[in-house]
PDB file of C-alpha atoms in Angstrom:
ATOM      1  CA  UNK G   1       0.000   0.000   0.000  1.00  0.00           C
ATOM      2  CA  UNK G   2       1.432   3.604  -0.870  1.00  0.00           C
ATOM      3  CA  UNK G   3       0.350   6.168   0.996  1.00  0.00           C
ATOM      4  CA  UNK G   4       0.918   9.958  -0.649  1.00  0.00           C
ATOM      5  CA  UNK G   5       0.855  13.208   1.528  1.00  0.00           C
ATOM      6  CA  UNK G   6       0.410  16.640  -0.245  1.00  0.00           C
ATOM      7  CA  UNK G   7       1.676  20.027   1.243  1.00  0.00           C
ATOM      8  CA  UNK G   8       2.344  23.332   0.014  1.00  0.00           C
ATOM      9  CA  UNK G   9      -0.921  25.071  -0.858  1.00  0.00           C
ATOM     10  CA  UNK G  10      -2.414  28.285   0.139  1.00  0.00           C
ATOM     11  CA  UNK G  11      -3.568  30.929  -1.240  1.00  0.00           C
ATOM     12  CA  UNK G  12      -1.453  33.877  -3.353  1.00  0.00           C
ATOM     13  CA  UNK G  13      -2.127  36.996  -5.650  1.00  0.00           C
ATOM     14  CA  UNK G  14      -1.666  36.430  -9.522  1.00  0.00           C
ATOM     15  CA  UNK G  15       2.210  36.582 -10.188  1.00  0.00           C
ATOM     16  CA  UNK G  16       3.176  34.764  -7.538  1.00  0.00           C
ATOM     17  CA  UNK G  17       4.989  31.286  -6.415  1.00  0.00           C
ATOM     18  CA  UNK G  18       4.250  28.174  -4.342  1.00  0.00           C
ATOM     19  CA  UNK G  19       5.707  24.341  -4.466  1.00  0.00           C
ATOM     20  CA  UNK G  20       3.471  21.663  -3.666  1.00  0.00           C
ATOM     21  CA  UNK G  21       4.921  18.760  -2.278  1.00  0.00           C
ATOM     22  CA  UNK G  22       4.015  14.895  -2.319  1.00  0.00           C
ATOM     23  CA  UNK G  23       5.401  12.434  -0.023  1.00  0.00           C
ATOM     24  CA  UNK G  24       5.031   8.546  -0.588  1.00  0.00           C
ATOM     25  CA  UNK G  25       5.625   6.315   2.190  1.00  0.00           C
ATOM     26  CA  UNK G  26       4.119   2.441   2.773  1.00  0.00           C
ATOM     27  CA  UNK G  27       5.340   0.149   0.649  1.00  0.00           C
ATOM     28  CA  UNK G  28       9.065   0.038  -0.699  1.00  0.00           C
ATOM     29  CA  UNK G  29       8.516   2.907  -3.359  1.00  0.00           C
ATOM     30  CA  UNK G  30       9.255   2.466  -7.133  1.00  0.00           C
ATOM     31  CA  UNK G  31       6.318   3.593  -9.320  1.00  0.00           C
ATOM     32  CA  UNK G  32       6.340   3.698 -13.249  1.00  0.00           C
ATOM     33  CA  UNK G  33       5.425   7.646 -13.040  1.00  0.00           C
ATOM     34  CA  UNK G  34       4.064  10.234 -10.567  1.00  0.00           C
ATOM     35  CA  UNK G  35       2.074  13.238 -11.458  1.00  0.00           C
ATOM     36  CA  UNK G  36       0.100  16.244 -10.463  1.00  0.00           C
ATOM     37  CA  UNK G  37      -3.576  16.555 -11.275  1.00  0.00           C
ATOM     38  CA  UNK G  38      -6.400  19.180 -10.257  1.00  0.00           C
ATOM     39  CA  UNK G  39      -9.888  20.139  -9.903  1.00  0.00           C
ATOM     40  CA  UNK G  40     -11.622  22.989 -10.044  1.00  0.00           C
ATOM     41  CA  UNK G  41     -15.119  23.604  -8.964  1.00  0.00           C
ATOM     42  CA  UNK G  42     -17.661  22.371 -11.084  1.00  0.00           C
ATOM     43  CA  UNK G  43     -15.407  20.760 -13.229  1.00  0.00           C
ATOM     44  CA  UNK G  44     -13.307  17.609 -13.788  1.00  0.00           C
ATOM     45  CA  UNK G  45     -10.516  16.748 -12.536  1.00  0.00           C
ATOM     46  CA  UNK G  46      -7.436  17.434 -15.267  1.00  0.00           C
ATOM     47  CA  UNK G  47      -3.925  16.267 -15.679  1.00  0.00           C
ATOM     48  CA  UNK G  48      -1.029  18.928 -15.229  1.00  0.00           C
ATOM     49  CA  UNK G  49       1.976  17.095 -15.183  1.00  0.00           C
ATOM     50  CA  UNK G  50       3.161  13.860 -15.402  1.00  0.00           C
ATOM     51  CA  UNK G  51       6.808  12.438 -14.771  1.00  0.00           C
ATOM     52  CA  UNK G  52       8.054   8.780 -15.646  1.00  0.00           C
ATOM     53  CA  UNK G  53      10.012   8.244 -12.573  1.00  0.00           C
ATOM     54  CA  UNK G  54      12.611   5.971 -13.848  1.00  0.00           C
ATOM     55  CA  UNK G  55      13.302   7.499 -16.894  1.00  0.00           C
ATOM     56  CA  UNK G  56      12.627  11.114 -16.071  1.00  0.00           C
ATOM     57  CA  UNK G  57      10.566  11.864 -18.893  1.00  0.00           C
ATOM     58  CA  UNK G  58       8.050  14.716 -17.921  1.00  0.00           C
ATOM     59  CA  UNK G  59       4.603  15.666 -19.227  1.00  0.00           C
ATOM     60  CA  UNK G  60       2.929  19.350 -18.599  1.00  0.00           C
ATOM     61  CA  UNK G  61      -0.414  20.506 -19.600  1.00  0.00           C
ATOM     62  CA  UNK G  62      -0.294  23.113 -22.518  1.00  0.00           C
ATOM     63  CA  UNK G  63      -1.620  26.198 -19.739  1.00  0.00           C
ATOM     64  CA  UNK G  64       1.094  25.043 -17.347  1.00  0.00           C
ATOM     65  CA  UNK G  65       4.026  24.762 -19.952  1.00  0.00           C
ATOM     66  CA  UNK G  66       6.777  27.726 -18.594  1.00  0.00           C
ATOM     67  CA  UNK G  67       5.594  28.063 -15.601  1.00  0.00           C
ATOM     68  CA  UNK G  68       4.729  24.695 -13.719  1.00  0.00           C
ATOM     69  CA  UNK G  69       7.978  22.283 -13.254  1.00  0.00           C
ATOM     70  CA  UNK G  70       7.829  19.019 -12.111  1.00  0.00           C
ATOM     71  CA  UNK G  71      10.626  17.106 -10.124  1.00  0.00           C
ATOM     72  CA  UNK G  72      11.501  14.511  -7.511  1.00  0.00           C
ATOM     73  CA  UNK G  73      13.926  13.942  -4.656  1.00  0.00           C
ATOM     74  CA  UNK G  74      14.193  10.132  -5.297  1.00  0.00           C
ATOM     75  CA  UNK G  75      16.006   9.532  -1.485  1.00  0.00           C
ATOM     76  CA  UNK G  76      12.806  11.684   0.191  1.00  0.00           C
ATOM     77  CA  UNK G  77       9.804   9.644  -1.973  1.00  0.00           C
ATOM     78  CA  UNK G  78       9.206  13.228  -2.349  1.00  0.00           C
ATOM     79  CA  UNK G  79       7.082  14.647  -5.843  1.00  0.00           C
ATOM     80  CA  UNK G  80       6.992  18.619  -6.337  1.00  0.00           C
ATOM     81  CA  UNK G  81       5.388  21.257  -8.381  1.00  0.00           C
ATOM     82  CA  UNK G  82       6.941  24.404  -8.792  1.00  0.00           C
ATOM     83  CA  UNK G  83       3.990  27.249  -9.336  1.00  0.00           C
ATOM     84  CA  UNK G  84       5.436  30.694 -10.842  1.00  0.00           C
ATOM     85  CA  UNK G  85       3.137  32.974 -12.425  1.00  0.00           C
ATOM     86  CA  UNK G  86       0.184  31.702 -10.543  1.00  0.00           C
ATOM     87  CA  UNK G  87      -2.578  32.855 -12.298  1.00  0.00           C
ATOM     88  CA  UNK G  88      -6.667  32.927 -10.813  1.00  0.00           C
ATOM     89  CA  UNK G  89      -7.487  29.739 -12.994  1.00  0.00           C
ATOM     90  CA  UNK G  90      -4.626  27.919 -11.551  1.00  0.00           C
ATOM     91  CA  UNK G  91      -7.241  28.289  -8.849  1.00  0.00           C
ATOM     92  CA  UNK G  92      -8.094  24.062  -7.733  1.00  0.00           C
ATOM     93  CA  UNK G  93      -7.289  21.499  -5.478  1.00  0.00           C
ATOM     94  CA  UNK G  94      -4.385  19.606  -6.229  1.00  0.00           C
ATOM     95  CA  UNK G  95      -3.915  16.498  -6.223  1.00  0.00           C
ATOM     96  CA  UNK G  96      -0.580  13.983  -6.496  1.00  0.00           C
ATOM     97  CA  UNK G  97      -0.645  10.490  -7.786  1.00  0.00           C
ATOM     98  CA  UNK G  98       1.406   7.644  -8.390  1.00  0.00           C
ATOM     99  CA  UNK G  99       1.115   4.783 -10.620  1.00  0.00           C
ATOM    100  CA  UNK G 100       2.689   1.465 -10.289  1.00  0.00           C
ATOM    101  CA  UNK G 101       2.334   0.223 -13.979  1.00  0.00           C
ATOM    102  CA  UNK G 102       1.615   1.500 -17.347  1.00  0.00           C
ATOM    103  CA  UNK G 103      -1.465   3.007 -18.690  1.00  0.00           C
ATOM    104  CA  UNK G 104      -4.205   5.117 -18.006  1.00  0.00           C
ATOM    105  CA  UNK G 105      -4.676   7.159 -15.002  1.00  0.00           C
ATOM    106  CA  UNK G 106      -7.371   5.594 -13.359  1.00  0.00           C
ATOM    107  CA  UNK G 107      -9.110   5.930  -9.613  1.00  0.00           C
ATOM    108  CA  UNK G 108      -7.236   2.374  -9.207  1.00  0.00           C
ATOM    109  CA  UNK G 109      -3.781   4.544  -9.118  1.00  0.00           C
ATOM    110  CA  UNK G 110      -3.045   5.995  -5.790  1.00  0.00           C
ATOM    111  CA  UNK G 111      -3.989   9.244  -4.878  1.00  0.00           C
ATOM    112  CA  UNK G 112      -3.336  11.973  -2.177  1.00  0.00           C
ATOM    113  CA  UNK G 113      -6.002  13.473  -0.025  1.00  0.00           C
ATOM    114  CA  UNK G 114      -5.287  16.673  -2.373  1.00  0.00           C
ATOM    115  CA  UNK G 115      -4.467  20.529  -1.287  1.00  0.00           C
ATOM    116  CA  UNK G 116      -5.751  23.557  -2.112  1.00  0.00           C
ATOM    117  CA  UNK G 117      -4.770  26.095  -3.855  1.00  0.00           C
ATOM    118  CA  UNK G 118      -6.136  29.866  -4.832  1.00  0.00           C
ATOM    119  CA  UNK G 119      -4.998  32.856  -6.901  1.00  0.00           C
ATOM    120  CA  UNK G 120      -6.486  35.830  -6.045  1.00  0.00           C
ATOM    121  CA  UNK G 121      -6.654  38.672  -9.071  1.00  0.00           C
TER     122      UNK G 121
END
């Protein structure tokens, strides 16, 4: 069983930074990739980036791409997201997830309890 813990939300005015943070613990830790998802209200919840842990391949939604970065600290179990130029609909509770195997990202994947975040104008 993998248990993931997210940290680093709040709330911040447009322009500004935060880093989320994921850590795994449970089970000894090796997942095929790791990635960052949200939802915002009334809507579904979207993919904003993805990274293949082993070969450090990463993945970033096209309204994230230059501002969102995605890395790991492999001896922590630790997943961030760097947020720069926060905008108001970056606005959503994030969420981290890991996946032990290849293919779709699926409720069967394991996911944190998620972390909100808001951009204020």
């Amino acid at each position: 069983q993998v248990q993931l813990v997210e940290s680093g939300g709040g709330l911040v005015q447009a322009g500004g930074s935060l880093r989320l943070s994921c850590a795994a613990s449970g089970r000894t830790f090796s997942p095929y990739a790791m990635g960052w998802f949200r939802q915002a209200p009334g809507k579904a919840r979207d993919v904003v980036a993805v990274l293949n842990w082993n070969g450090g391949i990463t993945y970033y939604t096209d309204s994230v791409k230059g501002r969102f970065s995605i890395t790991r600290d492999n001896a922590k179990n630790t997943l961030y997201l760097q947020m720069n130029s926060l905008k108001p609909e970056d606005t959503a509770v994030y969420y981290c997830a890991a996946k032990l195997h290849r293919g779709d990202w699926s409720d069967n994947d394991y996911w944190g309890q998620g972390t909100q975040v808001t951009v204020s104008s």
